[in-house]
């Protein structure tokens, strides 16, 4: 499942020509931490959320809806939801 997430995200970043502007720097359980300029983050966050929410097809999720959210900030203390 994780490998598929990273594959989809990598394909998206490559397709959008963003692989040099957004870096996945950390995964903590179900959280992904990226490093990017705030303007780029605000632009692509909804698309990354969509990938994360639809990574498991509905027929395999057994009715459990996946929900993703995004925040930006210079550090954990300064994070603000998008």
Short mmCIF file of C-alpha atoms in Angstrom, two decimals:
data_model
loop_
_atom_site.label_atom_id
_atom_site.label_comp_id
_atom_site.label_asym_id
_atom_site.label_seq_id
_atom_site.Cartn_x
_atom_site.Cartn_y
_atom_site.Cartn_z
CA UNK A 1 0.00 0.00 0.00
CA UNK A 2 2.75 2.52 0.91
CA UNK A 3 4.73 1.72 -2.24
CA UNK A 4 1.62 2.41 -4.31
CA UNK A 5 1.12 5.76 -2.51
CA UNK A 6 4.66 6.84 -3.28
CA UNK A 7 4.36 5.65 -6.87
CA UNK A 8 1.18 7.66 -7.44
CA UNK A 9 2.61 10.73 -5.76
CA UNK A 10 5.86 10.47 -7.70
CA UNK A 11 3.98 10.09 -10.97
CA UNK A 12 1.84 13.14 -10.15
CA UNK A 13 4.87 15.28 -9.29
CA UNK A 14 6.66 14.19 -12.45
CA UNK A 15 3.59 14.83 -14.64
CA UNK A 16 3.20 18.32 -13.16
CA UNK A 17 6.99 18.91 -13.53
CA UNK A 18 7.27 19.55 -9.79
CA UNK A 19 9.73 16.83 -8.79
CA UNK A 20 12.48 19.45 -8.27
CA UNK A 21 10.23 21.81 -6.30
CA UNK A 22 8.53 19.43 -3.85
CA UNK A 23 10.42 16.90 -1.76
CA UNK A 24 8.91 14.20 0.43
CA UNK A 25 11.15 14.42 3.49
CA UNK A 26 9.35 12.35 6.13
CA UNK A 27 6.61 9.81 6.65
CA UNK A 28 5.19 9.41 10.15
CA UNK A 29 2.60 6.62 10.18
CA UNK A 30 -0.13 8.00 7.90
CA UNK A 31 1.33 11.50 7.60
CA UNK A 32 3.53 12.68 4.76
CA UNK A 33 5.77 15.71 5.25
CA UNK A 34 6.87 17.62 2.17
CA UNK A 35 9.25 20.51 1.73
CA UNK A 36 8.05 23.09 -0.80
CA UNK A 37 7.54 26.78 -1.34
CA UNK A 38 4.28 27.82 0.32
CA UNK A 39 2.70 28.99 -2.96
CA UNK A 40 3.41 25.64 -4.60
CA UNK A 41 2.17 23.81 -1.50
CA UNK A 42 -1.14 25.67 -1.62
CA UNK A 43 -1.50 24.83 -5.31
CA UNK A 44 -0.77 21.10 -5.14
CA UNK A 45 -2.05 20.21 -1.66
CA UNK A 46 -5.65 19.61 -2.85
CA UNK A 47 -4.37 17.33 -5.62
CA UNK A 48 -2.18 15.35 -3.21
CA UNK A 49 -5.14 15.08 -0.81
CA UNK A 50 -7.27 13.67 -3.64
CA UNK A 51 -4.60 11.06 -4.43
CA UNK A 52 -4.40 10.05 -0.78
CA UNK A 53 -8.19 9.86 -0.39
CA UNK A 54 -8.71 7.74 -3.50
CA UNK A 55 -5.65 5.48 -3.28
CA UNK A 56 -7.81 2.59 -2.07
CA UNK A 57 -10.74 1.82 -4.38
CA UNK A 58 -14.17 2.01 -2.67
CA UNK A 59 -14.79 -1.71 -3.23
CA UNK A 60 -11.68 -2.51 -1.16
CA UNK A 61 -12.19 0.07 1.60
CA UNK A 62 -15.22 -1.79 3.04
CA UNK A 63 -17.16 1.45 3.38
CA UNK A 64 -14.44 3.32 5.26
CA UNK A 65 -13.91 6.73 3.70
CA UNK A 66 -10.36 8.05 3.59
CA UNK A 67 -9.92 11.70 4.59
CA UNK A 68 -6.77 13.75 4.03
CA UNK A 69 -5.96 17.31 5.08
CA UNK A 70 -3.07 19.68 4.52
CA UNK A 71 -1.24 22.22 6.63
CA UNK A 72 1.67 24.54 5.90
CA UNK A 73 4.25 26.19 8.11
CA UNK A 74 7.94 26.69 8.73
CA UNK A 75 7.80 24.20 11.64
CA UNK A 76 5.30 22.00 13.52
CA UNK A 77 4.35 24.84 15.89
CA UNK A 78 3.51 27.25 13.06
CA UNK A 79 1.41 24.85 10.97
CA UNK A 80 -1.84 26.25 9.62
CA UNK A 81 -4.55 24.24 7.85
CA UNK A 82 -5.08 24.99 4.20
#
